[in-house]
């Protein structure tokens, strides 16, 4: 079976996302996967790069919600515990039950960043502390996990969101149409990377497909775990603190092999 790494040469992408303003971003993402919970669900919060995983900071996990047809449940209570999956650090929720057409969604605030005059490093600080700094930006990340058949159609209205246009649990074919939304509007010309979330590929080695004029990309589909990611720079919500907002989004689902 061809691995993601071997498919890169045939991919038109395989590079980091071309972003809204002027540069290319390669940095940490957040994504959700299912762990072992017996008859119940357990969600794992994964963080970092595929080639360099890190433990997510539970204090930066702004939201972690189970969304069902009956409403929303905060999965941060009880607080997710540190754990390990395939040798990688994760946060892990307590077991919970949910219908198959449910979604788990997270948002993660990675804070403000700025470079002080004469400094070579970006500092995790705001312009309130370094008012004469450069490269001011805010980094925020969104993640969505589809738990089963029927969950694909839920649009959560996150600031940046990947939305499957067909149900991946019903054998969609060789490709899965996925729409990228920024502030609820289709976003064209962005790259969506696709991996199995396990192979430790560097950013530059991850295959990708580009969204069209309608914001939709035809993502190669495979059975098992699939991780889709994208990131871009957007106009800042608060121009006094940020020159741009760097936003990440991920979509994961796991279909039977």
Coordinates of C-alpha atoms in Angstrom, one line a residue:
X1 CA 0.0 0.0 0.0
X2 CA 1.4 3.4 -1.0
X3 CA 2.1 5.6 2.0
X4 CA 1.5 9.4 2.2
X5 CA 5.3 10.0 2.1
X6 CA 5.6 8.1 -1.2
X7 CA 2.6 9.9 -2.7
X8 CA 4.2 13.3 -2.2
X9 CA 6.1 13.2 -5.5
X10 CA 2.8 12.8 -7.3
X11 CA 1.1 15.6 -5.4
X12 CA 0.6 19.0 -6.8
X13 CA 1.0 20.4 -3.3
X14 CA 3.3 18.8 -0.7
X15 CA 4.1 22.2 0.6
X16 CA 2.9 24.4 3.5
X17 CA -0.1 26.6 3.0
X18 CA 0.0 29.7 0.9
X19 CA -1.5 32.2 3.2
X20 CA -3.6 35.3 2.9
X21 CA -1.1 38.1 3.3
X22 CA 2.4 37.5 2.1
X23 CA 4.3 34.5 3.5
X24 CA 4.2 30.8 4.0
X25 CA 3.5 29.3 7.4
X26 CA 4.7 26.0 8.8
X27 CA 3.9 25.5 12.5
X28 CA 2.0 23.5 15.1
X29 CA -1.5 22.3 14.6
X30 CA -4.1 20.7 16.8
X31 CA -6.3 17.7 15.9
X32 CA -8.6 15.3 17.6
X33 CA -8.6 11.5 17.4
X34 CA -10.5 8.7 19.0
X35 CA -8.9 6.6 21.7
X36 CA -10.0 3.3 23.4
X37 CA -13.1 3.7 25.4
X38 CA -14.8 0.3 25.1
X39 CA -18.4 0.9 24.2
X40 CA -18.0 4.7 24.8
X41 CA -16.0 7.3 23.1
X42 CA -12.7 8.8 24.3
X43 CA -11.2 11.8 22.5
X44 CA -7.5 12.5 22.3
X45 CA -6.2 16.0 21.7
X46 CA -3.1 15.8 19.6
X47 CA -0.7 18.8 19.1
X48 CA 2.5 19.8 17.3
X49 CA 3.9 18.8 14.0
X50 CA 3.6 15.2 12.7
X51 CA 7.4 15.0 12.8
X52 CA 7.7 16.7 16.3
X53 CA 4.7 16.0 18.6
X54 CA 4.2 17.9 21.8
X55 CA 1.9 17.8 24.8
X56 CA -1.0 20.3 24.4
X57 CA -1.4 22.9 27.1
X58 CA -4.7 22.2 28.8
X59 CA -4.8 25.8 29.9
X60 CA -4.8 27.0 26.3
X61 CA -7.7 24.6 25.4
X62 CA -10.4 27.3 25.2
X63 CA -13.2 24.9 24.2
X64 CA -13.6 21.1 23.8
X65 CA -17.3 20.3 23.1
X66 CA -19.3 17.3 22.1
X67 CA -22.0 18.5 19.7
X68 CA -25.0 16.1 19.3
X69 CA -28.6 16.6 17.9
X70 CA -29.6 17.2 21.5
X71 CA -27.1 20.0 22.3
X72 CA -23.6 20.7 23.5
X73 CA -21.5 19.1 26.3
X74 CA -18.2 20.6 27.6
X75 CA -15.6 17.8 27.6
X76 CA -13.1 19.8 29.6
X77 CA -15.0 18.8 32.8
X78 CA -13.6 16.6 34.2
X79 CA -10.3 18.0 32.9
X80 CA -8.6 15.9 30.2
X81 CA -5.6 14.0 31.5
X82 CA -2.2 13.6 30.0
X83 CA -1.6 10.4 28.2
X84 CA 0.3 8.6 25.5
X85 CA -0.8 7.2 22.1
X86 CA 1.6 5.4 19.7
X87 CA 4.4 6.9 21.7
X88 CA 3.1 10.5 21.4
X89 CA 1.9 12.8 24.2
X90 CA -1.8 13.6 24.2
X91 CA -4.6 14.9 26.3
X92 CA -7.4 12.4 26.8
X93 CA -11.0 13.0 27.8
X94 CA -13.1 10.8 30.1
X95 CA -15.3 8.2 28.3
X96 CA -18.6 9.5 27.1
X97 CA -21.5 8.2 25.0
X98 CA -22.8 9.9 21.9
X99 CA -24.9 9.1 18.8
X100 CA -22.9 8.4 15.6
X101 CA -24.0 11.7 14.0
X102 CA -22.1 13.7 16.6
X103 CA -19.0 16.0 16.3
X104 CA -16.3 16.9 18.8
X105 CA -14.8 20.4 18.3
X106 CA -12.0 22.2 20.0
X107 CA -10.4 25.7 19.9
X108 CA -6.9 26.4 21.2
X109 CA -5.5 29.9 21.9
X110 CA -1.7 29.9 21.2
X111 CA -1.5 33.6 22.2
X112 CA 0.1 36.7 20.8
X113 CA 3.5 36.9 19.3
X114 CA 5.8 39.8 18.6
X115 CA 9.5 40.5 17.8
X116 CA 11.2 43.2 19.8
X117 CA 13.6 45.6 18.1
X118 CA 17.0 44.0 17.8
X119 CA 15.6 40.6 18.9
X120 CA 16.1 37.5 16.7
X121 CA 13.2 35.5 18.4
X122 CA 9.5 35.9 18.3
X123 CA 8.2 36.3 21.9
X124 CA 5.0 34.9 23.2
X125 CA 3.8 38.4 24.3
X126 CA 1.4 41.1 23.2
X127 CA 2.0 44.6 21.9
X128 CA 0.9 45.8 25.4
X129 CA 4.4 44.7 26.6
X130 CA 6.4 45.3 23.4
X131 CA 4.6 48.2 21.8
X132 CA 7.4 49.0 19.3
X133 CA 7.8 45.4 18.2
X134 CA 7.3 44.0 14.7
X135 CA 5.5 41.0 13.2
X136 CA 2.6 41.2 15.7
X137 CA 0.2 38.3 15.3
X138 CA -2.3 36.2 17.2
X139 CA -2.3 32.4 16.7
X140 CA -5.5 30.4 17.2
X141 CA -6.4 26.8 16.2
X142 CA -9.6 24.9 15.5
X143 CA -10.2 21.2 15.4
X144 CA -13.2 19.0 14.4
X145 CA -13.6 15.3 14.7
X146 CA -16.5 13.4 13.0
X147 CA -17.6 10.5 15.2
X148 CA -19.7 8.5 12.7
X149 CA -22.2 8.4 9.8
X150 CA -24.3 11.6 9.5
X151 CA -21.8 13.8 11.4
X152 CA -20.2 15.3 8.2
X153 CA -23.0 17.7 7.5
X154 CA -22.6 19.8 10.7
X155 CA -21.3 23.3 10.1
X156 CA -20.1 24.7 13.5
X157 CA -19.4 28.3 12.4
X158 CA -15.8 28.3 13.7
X159 CA -13.8 31.2 12.3
X160 CA -11.9 28.7 10.1
X161 CA -13.6 25.4 9.3
X162 CA -13.2 22.4 7.0
X163 CA -16.5 20.9 6.0
X164 CA -16.9 17.5 4.3
X165 CA -19.5 17.7 1.5
X166 CA -20.1 14.0 1.4
X167 CA -20.3 11.4 4.2
X168 CA -16.8 9.7 4.5
X169 CA -18.4 6.8 6.4
X170 CA -20.6 5.8 3.4
X171 CA -17.7 5.0 1.0
X172 CA -17.6 8.4 -0.9
X173 CA -15.2 7.1 -3.6
X174 CA -11.6 7.9 -4.4
X175 CA -12.0 11.6 -3.4
X176 CA -13.9 13.5 -0.8
X177 CA -15.1 17.0 -1.5
X178 CA -14.1 19.3 1.4
X179 CA -15.0 23.0 1.6
X180 CA -12.9 25.6 3.5
X181 CA -14.8 28.3 5.2
X182 CA -13.4 31.5 6.6
X183 CA -15.9 33.6 8.6
X184 CA -18.6 31.4 7.1
X185 CA -17.6 32.1 3.5
X186 CA -15.9 29.8 1.0
X187 CA -12.2 30.4 0.7
X188 CA -10.5 29.7 -2.6
X189 CA -6.8 29.1 -3.4
X190 CA -5.8 27.5 -0.2
X191 CA -4.0 24.2 0.3
X192 CA -5.5 21.4 2.3
X193 CA -3.0 18.8 3.5
X194 CA -4.1 15.2 3.9
X195 CA -2.3 12.5 5.9
X196 CA -3.0 9.6 8.2
X197 CA -1.9 11.6 11.2
X198 CA 0.6 8.9 12.1
X199 CA 3.4 9.0 9.6
X200 CA 6.0 11.5 10.9
X201 CA 6.0 13.7 7.8
X202 CA 7.6 17.2 7.8
X203 CA 5.4 20.0 6.7
X204 CA 7.1 20.2 3.3
X205 CA 6.5 16.5 2.7
X206 CA 2.8 16.4 3.4
X207 CA 0.7 16.1 0.2
X208 CA -2.0 18.7 -0.4
X209 CA -4.8 19.8 -2.8
X210 CA -6.0 23.3 -3.5
X211 CA -9.4 24.7 -3.0
X212 CA -11.2 25.9 -6.1
X213 CA -13.2 29.1 -6.7
X214 CA -16.0 27.6 -4.7
X215 CA -13.7 26.9 -1.8
X216 CA -13.9 23.1 -2.4
X217 CA -11.0 20.7 -2.7
X218 CA -11.2 17.1 -3.9
X219 CA -9.2 15.3 -1.2
X220 CA -7.9 11.8 -2.0
X221 CA -9.9 9.4 0.3
X222 CA -8.6 6.4 2.0
X223 CA -10.1 4.1 4.7
X224 CA -8.8 4.4 8.3
X225 CA -7.7 7.6 10.0
X226 CA -7.6 10.7 7.8
X227 CA -6.3 14.1 9.0
X228 CA -6.9 17.2 6.9
X229 CA -5.3 20.5 7.9
X230 CA -5.0 24.0 6.6
X231 CA -3.8 27.4 7.9
X232 CA -3.8 31.0 6.7
X233 CA -3.4 34.5 7.8
X234 CA -6.5 36.7 8.1
X235 CA -7.3 40.3 9.0
X236 CA -6.9 40.8 12.7
X237 CA -9.9 40.9 15.0
X238 CA -8.0 43.5 17.1
X239 CA -5.6 45.7 15.0
X240 CA -4.2 47.3 18.1
X241 CA -2.7 43.9 19.2
X242 CA -2.1 42.1 15.9
X243 CA -1.2 42.9 12.4
X244 CA -2.6 39.5 11.3
X245 CA -4.3 36.5 12.9
X246 CA -2.7 33.2 12.1
X247 CA -5.5 30.6 12.0
X248 CA -5.3 26.8 11.8
X249 CA -8.1 24.3 11.2
X250 CA -8.1 20.5 11.2
X251 CA -10.7 17.8 10.3
X252 CA -10.4 14.2 11.3
X253 CA -12.4 11.0 10.9
X254 CA -11.7 7.3 11.0
X255 CA -13.6 4.9 8.8
X256 CA -13.4 1.1 9.0
X257 CA -10.6 -0.5 6.9

